[in-house]
Coordinates of C-alpha atoms and ligand atoms in Angstrom, one line a residue:
X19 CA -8.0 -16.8 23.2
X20 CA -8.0 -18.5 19.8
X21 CA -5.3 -19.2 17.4
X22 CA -6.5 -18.2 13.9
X23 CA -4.7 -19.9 11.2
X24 CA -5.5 -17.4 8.2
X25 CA -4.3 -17.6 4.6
X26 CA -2.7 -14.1 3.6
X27 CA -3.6 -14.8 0.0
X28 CA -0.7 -14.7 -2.7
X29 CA 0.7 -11.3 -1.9
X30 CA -1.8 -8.9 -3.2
X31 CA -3.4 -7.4 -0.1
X32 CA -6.5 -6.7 -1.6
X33 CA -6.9 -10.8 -1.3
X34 CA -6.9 -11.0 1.9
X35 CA -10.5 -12.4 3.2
X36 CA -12.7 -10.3 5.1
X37 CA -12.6 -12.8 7.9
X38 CA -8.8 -12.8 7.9
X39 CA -9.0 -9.1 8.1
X40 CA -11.3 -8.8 11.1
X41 CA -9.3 -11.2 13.1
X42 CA -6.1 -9.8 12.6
X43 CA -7.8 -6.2 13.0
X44 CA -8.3 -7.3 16.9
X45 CA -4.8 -9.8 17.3
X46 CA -2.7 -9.7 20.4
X47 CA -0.1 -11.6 18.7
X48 CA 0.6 -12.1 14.7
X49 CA 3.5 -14.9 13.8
X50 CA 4.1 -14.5 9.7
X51 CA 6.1 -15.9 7.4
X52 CA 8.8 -14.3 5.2
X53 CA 6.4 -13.8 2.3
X54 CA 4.1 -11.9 4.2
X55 CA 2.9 -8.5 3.0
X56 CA 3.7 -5.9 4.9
X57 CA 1.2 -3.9 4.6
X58 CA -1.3 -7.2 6.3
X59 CA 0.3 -6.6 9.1
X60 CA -0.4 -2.8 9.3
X61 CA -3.8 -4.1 9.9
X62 CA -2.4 -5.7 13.1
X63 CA -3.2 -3.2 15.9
X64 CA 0.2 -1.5 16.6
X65 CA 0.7 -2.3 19.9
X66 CA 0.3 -6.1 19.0
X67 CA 3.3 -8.3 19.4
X68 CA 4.7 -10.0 15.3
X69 CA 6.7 -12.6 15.4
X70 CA 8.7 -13.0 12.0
X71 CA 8.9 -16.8 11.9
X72 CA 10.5 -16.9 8.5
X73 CA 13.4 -14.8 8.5
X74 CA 15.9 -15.4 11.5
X75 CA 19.6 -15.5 11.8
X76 CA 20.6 -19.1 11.1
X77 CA 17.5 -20.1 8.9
X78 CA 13.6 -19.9 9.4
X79 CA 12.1 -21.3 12.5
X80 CA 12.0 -24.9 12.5
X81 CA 8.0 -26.4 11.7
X82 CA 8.0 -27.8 15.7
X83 CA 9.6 -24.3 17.3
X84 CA 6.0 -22.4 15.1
X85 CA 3.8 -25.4 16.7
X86 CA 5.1 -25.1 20.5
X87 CA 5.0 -21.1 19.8
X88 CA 1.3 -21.2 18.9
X89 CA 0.7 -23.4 21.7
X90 CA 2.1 -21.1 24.2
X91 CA 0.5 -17.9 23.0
X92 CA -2.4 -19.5 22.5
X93 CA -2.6 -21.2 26.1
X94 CA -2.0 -17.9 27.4
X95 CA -5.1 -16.4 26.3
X96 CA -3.9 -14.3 23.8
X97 CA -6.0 -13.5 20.0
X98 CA -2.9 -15.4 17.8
X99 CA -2.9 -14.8 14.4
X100 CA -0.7 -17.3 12.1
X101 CA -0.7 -15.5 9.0
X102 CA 0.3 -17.8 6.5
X103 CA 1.1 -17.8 2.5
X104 CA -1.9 -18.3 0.3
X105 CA -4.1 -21.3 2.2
X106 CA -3.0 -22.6 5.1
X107 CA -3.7 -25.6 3.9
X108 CA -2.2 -25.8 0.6
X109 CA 1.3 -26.7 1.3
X110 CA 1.6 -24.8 3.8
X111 CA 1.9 -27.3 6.8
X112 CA -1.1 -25.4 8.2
X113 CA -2.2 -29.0 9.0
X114 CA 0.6 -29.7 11.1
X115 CA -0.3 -26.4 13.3
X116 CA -3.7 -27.4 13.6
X117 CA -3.1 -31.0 15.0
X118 CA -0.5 -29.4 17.3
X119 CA -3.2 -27.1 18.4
X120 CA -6.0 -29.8 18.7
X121 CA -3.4 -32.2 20.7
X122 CA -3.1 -29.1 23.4
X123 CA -6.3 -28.3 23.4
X124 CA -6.0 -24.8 22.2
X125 CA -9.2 -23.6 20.1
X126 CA -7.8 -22.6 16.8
X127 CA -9.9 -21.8 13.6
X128 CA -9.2 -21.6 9.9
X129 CA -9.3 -18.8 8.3
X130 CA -9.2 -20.2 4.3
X131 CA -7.1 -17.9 1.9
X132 CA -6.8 -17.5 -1.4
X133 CA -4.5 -19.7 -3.0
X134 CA -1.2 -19.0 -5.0
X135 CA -2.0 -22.3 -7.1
X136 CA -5.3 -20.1 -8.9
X137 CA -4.5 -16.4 -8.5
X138 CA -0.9 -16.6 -9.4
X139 CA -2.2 -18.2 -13.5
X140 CA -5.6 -15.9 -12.9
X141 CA -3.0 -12.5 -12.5
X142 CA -1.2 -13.6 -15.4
X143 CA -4.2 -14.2 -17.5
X144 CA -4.5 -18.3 -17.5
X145 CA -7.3 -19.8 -16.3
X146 CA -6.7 -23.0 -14.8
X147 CA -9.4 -24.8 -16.4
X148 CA -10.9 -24.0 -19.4
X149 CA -13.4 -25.2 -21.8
X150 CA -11.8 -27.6 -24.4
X151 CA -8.5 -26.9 -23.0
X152 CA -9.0 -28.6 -20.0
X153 CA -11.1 -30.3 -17.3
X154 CA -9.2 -30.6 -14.1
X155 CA -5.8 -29.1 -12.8
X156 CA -3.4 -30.4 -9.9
X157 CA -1.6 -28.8 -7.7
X158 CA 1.8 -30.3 -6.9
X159 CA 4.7 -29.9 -4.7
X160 CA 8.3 -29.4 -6.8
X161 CA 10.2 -29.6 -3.5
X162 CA 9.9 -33.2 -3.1
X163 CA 11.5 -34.4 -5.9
X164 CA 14.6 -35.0 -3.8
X165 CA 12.3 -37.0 -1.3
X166 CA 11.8 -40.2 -3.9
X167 CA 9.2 -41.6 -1.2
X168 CA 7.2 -38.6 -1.5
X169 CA 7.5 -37.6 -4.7
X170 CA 4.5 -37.2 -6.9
X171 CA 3.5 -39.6 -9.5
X172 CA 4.6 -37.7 -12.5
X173 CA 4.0 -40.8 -15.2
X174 CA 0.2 -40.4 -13.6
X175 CA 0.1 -36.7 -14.0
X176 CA 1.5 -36.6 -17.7
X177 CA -1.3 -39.1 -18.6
X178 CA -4.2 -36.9 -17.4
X179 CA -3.4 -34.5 -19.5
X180 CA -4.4 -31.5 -18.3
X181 CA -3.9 -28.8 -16.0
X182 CA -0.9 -28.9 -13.5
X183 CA -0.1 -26.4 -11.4
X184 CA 4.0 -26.8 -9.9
X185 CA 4.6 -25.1 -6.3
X186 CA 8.0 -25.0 -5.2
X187 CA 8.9 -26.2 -8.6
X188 CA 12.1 -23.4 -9.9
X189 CA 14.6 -25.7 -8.9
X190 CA 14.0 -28.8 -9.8
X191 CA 11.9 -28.0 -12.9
X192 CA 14.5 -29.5 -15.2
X193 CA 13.7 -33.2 -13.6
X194 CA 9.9 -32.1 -13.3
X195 CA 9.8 -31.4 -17.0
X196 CA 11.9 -34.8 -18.2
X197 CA 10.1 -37.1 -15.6
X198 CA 6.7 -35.5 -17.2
X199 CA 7.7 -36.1 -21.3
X200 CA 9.2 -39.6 -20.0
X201 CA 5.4 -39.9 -18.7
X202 CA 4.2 -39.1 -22.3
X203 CA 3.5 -35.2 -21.9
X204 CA 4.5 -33.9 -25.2
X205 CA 7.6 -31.4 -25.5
X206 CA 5.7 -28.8 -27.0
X207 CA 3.3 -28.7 -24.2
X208 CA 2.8 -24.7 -23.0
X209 CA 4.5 -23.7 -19.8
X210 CA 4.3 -20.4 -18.1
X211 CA 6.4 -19.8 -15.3
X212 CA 5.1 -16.7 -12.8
X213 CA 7.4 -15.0 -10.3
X214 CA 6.1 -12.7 -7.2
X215 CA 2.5 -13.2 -9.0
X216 CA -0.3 -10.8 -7.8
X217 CA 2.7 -8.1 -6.7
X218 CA 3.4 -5.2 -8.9
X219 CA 6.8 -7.3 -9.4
X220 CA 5.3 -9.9 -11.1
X221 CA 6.6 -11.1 -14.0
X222 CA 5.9 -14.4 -16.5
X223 CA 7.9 -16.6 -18.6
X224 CA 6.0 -18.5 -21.1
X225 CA 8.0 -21.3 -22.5
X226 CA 7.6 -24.9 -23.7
X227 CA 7.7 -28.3 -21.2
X228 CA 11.0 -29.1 -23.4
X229 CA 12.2 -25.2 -22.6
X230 CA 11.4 -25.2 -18.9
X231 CA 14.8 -26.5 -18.0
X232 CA 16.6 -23.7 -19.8
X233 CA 14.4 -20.8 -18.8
X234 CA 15.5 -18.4 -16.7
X235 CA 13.8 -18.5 -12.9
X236 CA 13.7 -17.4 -10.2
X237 CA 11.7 -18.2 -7.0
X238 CA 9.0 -17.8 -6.1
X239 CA 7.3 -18.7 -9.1
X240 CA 4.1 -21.1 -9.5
X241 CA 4.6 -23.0 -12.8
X242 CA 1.7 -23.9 -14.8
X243 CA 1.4 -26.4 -16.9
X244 CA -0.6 -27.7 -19.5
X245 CA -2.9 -26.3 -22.8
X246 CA -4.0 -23.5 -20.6
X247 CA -0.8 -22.2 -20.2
X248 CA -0.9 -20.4 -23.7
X249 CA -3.8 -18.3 -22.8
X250 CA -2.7 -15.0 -22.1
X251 CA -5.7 -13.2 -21.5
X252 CA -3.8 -10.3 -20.3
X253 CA -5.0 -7.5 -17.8
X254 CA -2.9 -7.1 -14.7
X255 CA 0.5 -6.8 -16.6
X256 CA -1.1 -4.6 -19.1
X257 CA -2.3 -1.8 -16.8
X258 CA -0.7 1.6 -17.4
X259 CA 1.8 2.2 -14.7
X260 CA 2.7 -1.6 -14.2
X261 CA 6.4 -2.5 -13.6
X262 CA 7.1 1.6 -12.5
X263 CA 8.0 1.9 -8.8
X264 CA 6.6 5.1 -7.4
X265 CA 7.9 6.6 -4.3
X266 CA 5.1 8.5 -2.1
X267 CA 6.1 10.9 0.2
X268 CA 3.8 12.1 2.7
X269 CA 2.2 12.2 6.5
X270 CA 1.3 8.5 7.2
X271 CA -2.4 9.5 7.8
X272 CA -2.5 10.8 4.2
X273 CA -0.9 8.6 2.1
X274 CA -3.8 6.1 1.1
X275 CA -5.3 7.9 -1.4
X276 CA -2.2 9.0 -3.8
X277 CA -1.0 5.2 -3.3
X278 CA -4.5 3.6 -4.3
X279 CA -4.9 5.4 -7.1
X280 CA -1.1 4.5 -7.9
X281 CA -1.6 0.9 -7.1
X282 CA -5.3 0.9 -9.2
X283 CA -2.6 1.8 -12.6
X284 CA -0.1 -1.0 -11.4
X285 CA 2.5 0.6 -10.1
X286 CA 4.3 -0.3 -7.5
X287 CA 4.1 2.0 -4.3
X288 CA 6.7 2.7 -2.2
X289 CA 5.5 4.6 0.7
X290 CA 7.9 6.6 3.1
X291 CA 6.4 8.8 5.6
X292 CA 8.3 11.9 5.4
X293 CA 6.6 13.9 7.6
X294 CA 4.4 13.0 10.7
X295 CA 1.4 16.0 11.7
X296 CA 1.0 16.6 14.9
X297 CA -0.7 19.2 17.6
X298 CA 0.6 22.4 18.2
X299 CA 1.7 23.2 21.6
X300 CA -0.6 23.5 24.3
X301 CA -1.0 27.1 24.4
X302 CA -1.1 27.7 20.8
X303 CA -4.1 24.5 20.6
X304 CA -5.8 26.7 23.1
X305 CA -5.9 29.8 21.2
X306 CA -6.9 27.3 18.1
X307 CA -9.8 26.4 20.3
X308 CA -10.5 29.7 21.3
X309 CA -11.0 31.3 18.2
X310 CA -12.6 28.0 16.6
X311 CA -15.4 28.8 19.4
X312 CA -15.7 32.4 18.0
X313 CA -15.1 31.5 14.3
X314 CA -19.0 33.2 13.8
X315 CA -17.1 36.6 14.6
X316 CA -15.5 36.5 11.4
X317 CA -16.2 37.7 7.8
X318 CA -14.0 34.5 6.5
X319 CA -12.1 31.9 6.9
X320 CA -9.7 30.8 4.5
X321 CA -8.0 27.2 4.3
X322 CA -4.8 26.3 2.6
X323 CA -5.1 22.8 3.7
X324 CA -6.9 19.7 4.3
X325 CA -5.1 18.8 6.7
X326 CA -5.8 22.9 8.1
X327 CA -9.8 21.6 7.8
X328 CA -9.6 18.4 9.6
X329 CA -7.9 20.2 12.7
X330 CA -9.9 23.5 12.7
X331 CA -13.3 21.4 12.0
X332 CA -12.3 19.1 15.2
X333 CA -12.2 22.6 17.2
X334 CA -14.7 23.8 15.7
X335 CA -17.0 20.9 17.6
X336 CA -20.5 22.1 15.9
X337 CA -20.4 23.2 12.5
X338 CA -23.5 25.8 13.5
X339 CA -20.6 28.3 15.2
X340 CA -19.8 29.4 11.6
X341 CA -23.1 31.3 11.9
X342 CA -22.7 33.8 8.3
X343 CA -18.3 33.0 8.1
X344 CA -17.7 33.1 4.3
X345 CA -15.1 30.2 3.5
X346 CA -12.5 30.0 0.8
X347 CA -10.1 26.9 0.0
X348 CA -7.0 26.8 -2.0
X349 CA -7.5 24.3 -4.0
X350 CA -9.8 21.4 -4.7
X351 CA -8.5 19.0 -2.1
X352 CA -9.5 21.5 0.5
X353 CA -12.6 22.0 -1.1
X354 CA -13.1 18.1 -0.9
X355 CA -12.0 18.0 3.0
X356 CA -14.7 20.6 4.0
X357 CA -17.0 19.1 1.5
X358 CA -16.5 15.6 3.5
X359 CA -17.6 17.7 6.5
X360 CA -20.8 19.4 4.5
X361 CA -18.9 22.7 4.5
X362 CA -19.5 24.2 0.5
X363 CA -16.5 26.7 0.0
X364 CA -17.4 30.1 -0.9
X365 CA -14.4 30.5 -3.0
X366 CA -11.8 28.4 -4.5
X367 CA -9.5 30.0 -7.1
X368 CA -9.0 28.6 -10.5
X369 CA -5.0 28.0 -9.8
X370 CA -4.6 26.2 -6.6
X371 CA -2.0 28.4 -5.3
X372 CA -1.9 31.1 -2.3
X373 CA -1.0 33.9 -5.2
X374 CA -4.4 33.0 -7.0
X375 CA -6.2 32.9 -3.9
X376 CA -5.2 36.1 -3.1
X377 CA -6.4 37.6 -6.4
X378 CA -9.9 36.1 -6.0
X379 CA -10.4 37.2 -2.7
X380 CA -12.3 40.5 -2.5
X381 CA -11.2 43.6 -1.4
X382 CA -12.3 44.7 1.8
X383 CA -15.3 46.9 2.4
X384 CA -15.1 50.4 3.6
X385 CA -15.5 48.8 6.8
X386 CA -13.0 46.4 7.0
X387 CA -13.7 43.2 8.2
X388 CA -11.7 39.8 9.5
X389 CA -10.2 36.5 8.1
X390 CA -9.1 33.8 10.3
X391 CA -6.5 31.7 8.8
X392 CA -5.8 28.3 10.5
X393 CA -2.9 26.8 9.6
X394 CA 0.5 25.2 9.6
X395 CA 3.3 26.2 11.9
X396 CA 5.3 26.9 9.1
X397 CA 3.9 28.4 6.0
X398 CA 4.6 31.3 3.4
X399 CA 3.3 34.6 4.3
X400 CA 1.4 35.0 0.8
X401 CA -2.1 34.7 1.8
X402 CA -1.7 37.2 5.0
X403 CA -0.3 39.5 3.5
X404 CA -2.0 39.7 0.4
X405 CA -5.1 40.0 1.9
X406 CA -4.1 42.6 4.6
X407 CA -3.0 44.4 1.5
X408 CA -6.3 44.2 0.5
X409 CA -8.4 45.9 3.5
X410 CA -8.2 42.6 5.6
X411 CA -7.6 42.3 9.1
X412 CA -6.2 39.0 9.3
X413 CA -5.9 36.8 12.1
X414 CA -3.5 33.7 11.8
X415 CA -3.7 30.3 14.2
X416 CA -1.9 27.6 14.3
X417 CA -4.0 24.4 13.6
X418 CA -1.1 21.3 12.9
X419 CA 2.3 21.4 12.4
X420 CA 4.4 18.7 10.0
X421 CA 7.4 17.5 11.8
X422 CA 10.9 14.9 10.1
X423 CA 8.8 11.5 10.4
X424 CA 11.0 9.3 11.9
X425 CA 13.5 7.4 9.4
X426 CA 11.3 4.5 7.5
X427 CA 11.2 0.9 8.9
X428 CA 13.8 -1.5 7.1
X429 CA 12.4 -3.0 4.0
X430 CA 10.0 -5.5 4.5
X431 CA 11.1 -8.7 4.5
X432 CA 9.0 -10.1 1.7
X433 CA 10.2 -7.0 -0.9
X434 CA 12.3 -8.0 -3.6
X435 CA 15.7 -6.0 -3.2
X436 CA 13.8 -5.0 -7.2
X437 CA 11.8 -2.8 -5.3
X438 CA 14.9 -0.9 -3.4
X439 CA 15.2 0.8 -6.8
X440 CA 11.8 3.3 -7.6
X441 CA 11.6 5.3 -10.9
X442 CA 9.4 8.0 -9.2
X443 CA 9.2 10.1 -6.8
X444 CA 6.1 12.1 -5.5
X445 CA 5.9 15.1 -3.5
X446 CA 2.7 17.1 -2.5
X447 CA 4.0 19.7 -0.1
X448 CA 7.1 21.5 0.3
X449 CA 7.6 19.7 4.0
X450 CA 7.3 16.3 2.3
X451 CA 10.5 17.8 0.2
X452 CA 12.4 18.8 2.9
X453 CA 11.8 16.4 5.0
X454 CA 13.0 13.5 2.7
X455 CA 15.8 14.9 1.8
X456 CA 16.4 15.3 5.6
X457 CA 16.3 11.3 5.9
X458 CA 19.1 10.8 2.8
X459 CA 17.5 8.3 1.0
X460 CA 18.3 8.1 -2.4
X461 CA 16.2 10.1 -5.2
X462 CA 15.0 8.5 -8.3
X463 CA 15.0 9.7 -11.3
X464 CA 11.9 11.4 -11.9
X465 CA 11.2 14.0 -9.8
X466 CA 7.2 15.1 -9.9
X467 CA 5.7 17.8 -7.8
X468 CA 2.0 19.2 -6.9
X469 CA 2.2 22.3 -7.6
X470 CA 4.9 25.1 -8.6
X471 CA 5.7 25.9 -5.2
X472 CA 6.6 22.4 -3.9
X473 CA 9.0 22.1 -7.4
X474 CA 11.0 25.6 -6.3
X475 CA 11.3 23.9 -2.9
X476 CA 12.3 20.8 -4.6
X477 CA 15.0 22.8 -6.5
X478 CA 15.9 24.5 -3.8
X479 CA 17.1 21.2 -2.2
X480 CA 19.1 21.1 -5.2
X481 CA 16.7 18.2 -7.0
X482 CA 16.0 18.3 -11.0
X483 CA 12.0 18.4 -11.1
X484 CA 11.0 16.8 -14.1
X485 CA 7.2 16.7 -13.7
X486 CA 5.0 19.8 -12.3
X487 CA 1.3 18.9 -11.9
X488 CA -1.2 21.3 -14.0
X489 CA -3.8 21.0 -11.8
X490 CA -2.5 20.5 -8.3
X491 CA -4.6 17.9 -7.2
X492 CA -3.8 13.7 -6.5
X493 CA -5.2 14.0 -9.8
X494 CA -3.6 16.5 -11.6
X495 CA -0.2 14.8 -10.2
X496 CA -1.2 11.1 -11.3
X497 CA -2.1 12.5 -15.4
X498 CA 1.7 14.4 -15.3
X499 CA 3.3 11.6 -13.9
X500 CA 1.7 9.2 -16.6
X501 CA 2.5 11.7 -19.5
X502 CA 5.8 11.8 -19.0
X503 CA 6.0 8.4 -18.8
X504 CA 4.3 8.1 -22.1
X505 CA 1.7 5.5 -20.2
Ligands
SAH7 N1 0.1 -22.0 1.0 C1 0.6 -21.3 -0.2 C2 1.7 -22.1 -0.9 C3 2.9 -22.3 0.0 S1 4.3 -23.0 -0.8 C4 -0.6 -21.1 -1.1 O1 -1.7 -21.6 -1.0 O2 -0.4 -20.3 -2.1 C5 5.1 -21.6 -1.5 C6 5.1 -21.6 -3.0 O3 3.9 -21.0 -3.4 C7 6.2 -20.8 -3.6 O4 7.4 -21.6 -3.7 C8 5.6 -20.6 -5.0 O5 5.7 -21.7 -5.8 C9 4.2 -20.4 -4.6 N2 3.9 -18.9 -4.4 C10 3.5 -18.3 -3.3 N3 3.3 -17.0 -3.5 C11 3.6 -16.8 -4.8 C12 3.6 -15.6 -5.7 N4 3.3 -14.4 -5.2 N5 3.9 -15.8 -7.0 C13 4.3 -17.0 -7.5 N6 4.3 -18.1 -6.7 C14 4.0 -18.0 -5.4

């Protein structure tokens, strides 16, 4: 029953607080703004109510409508989040909530965020202050200047001399820039002007105070202005894969890992869901259980999956029931998923592929002997009958099967229509293949696939695969997108 005013940080998620992510982690209600990140308000639980107050047919929500809004939630005993731009307090008439709040009587706290005013230079490589360059910075509203009353003191700022930082400055930057020589501030004074900073869209214009009328601009940008403003100690722009869009196709659950490593180049992740995993049907989960329960009967069991592991090991219950059960893994992100659950694989081929698995597998002994094979609904029939072939009696379960996720959300509000247009698309299982071509979205132009058999899938759909992963692994799939980049 408290109304949280948190700062979202500049659009980076990663600069969110830890505080602002714990409150929103438990919020009945989130009310955001048009520049809010999407992905923030995954961390919303899903059932919890958003309120878009930027973005409405007929113009954003007027600044009184947000303040009797966050009265009424908040009055009726509801966790509010007001996830805001930056600070909440740094233009961003957080204030004006707050008195609103206090006037009802409605406990609200302040969640401080990370300001656009310093991370937005920082991503581009300027600090705001700077030894010898300069000793203080300002941060100043551009969107007054047609408010004369208002408007700041520009003669005062050009005297200082050093660091000022322009919000809300792209359209009126011509009269920003005269008002601030007329003040004295030389024309050759450095300028940098940076758009969607701390996004993998960002981009920066470095011009001169006599320039910043002409540049080109667009908003949002923060403006920065001053000595400091020729710095350009460079690291977020110059990280391999910034400025390429990637689309990642896969089960929601899955996703993370492929897009973090993604996002730790620079690129821009586009995530669409392709396929959701779900339970099989009740009688088939029950014979999953039942042979789960008896999984110490057999000689092996044999994994194509991870997704395969997480389901049989949640039957499974105790990990003791594999009593003296060999195990083999397809590849090395099976290997990883039963290594997460202190399982060691007894054999993982050196190709990550059913065919090589096959091969490695032993034959049988004169005895014969048993494999369990938990896996998807729909899979090839490589690994069954290749080891039947070799002296195997073979029993296959079905653990999880990948169904059409359901068509992606509309584009975030907050995504410039930039990002509509990806470079790269990723697919790591012939389902995720399928299955996005099933939702008709549009196909960039590089095409890279896991593994061989995901590609033949992929040309089977009638796609040109341009990149094939060596080694069929996040990694593997990550070093062939990046070489033929040339990144
Ligand atoms: N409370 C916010 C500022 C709100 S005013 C904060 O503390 O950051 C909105 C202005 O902030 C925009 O017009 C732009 O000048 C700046 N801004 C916000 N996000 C930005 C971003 N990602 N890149 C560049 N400028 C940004």
């Amino acid at each position: 029953m408290t109304v949280y005013l948190v700062g979202a940080g500049p659009g980076d998620p990663g600069l969110l607080t830890v505080r602002g992510a714990e409150v929103l982690s438990r919020a009945d209600v989130v009310v955001h703004d048009r520049l809010s990140e999407v992905s923030l308000l995954d961390l919303a639980p899903p059932e919890a109510e958003r309120i878009d107050v930027g973005k409405r047919p007929g113009g954003p929500v007027d600044q009184e409508s947000i303040n009797r809004l966050l009265v009424e939630k908040g009055s009726a005993g509801l966790d509010v989040v007001r996830l805001k731009g930056g600070d909440p307090f740094v233009f961003g008439r957080g204030g004006e909530e707050a008195q609103a709040l206090l006037e009802a009587g409605v406990p609200f706290e302040v969640v401080p965020g990370i300001t656009s005013a310093v991370a937005v230079p920082a991503y581009a490589g300027i600090p705001v202050t700077h030894r010898g360059l300069a000793t203080s910075f300002t941060v100043v509203t551009g969107h007054s200047r047609h408010e004369p009353e208002s408007d700041a003191d520009w003669d005062a700022l050009a005297r200082s001399g050093d660091t000022i930082v322009v919000l809300m400055g792209v359209a009126h930057r011509a009269a920003i820039a005269e008002s601030l020589m007329a003040g004295g501030l030389a024309g050759d004074t450095p300028v940098a002007a940076v758009r969607w900073g701390t996004r993998p869209e960002q981009s920066t214009v470095r011009t001169t105070l006599a320039g910043l009328g002409q540049a080109v601009l667009e908003p949002p940008a923060t403006i920065v202005i001053g000595q400091v403003a020729s710095l350009d100690l460079r690291w977020f722009e110059a990280r391999p894969l910034f400025g390429v869009r990637v689309v990642v196709t896969r089960a929601r659950e899955q996703a993370s890992e492929l897009s973090a490593a993604l996002r730790d180049l620079g690129a821009a992740v586009v995530e669409v869901p392709a396929i959701a995993i779900t339970d099989p049907p009740p009688d088939r989960l029950k014979l999953l259980a039942d042979k789960a329960q008896r999984v110490g009967d057999y000689d092996w069991v044999v994994f194509t999956s991870a997704n395969a592991v997480a389901r049989f090991m949640a039957a499974v219950g105790d990990a003791r029931r594999f009593g003296s059960a060999r195990i083999a893994a397809v590849g090395p992100g099976t290997a990883e998923a039963l290594a997460a659950r202190s399982l060691v694989a007894d054999l993982v081929p050196e190709r990550s592929v059913a065919e090589s698995l096959v091969e490695a597998f032993p034959v049988a002994g004169a005895e014969g002997g048993r494999v369990l094979l938990p896996r998807a609904a729909v899979a090839r029939e490589v690994v069954p009958d290749g080891l039947r072939a070799k002296g195997w009696e073979v029993d296959v379960v079905e653990a999880y099967r990948t169904v059409p996720a359901a068509p992606p959300r509309a584009a975030p509000p907050a995504t410039p229509p930039e990002a509509a247009a990806a470079d790269v698309i990723t697919f790591t299982s012939s389902s995720t293949v399928t299955n996005y071509v099933g939702l008709g979205l549009p196909v960039p132009p590089v095409v890279a696939c896991i593994g061989p058999v995901t590609a033949q899938t992929a040309r089977d759909c009638g796609l040109t695969v341009d990149v094939v992963a060596e080694e069929h692994t996040i990694e593997g799939l990550i070093a062939a997108v990046r070489r033929r980049l040339g990144r």
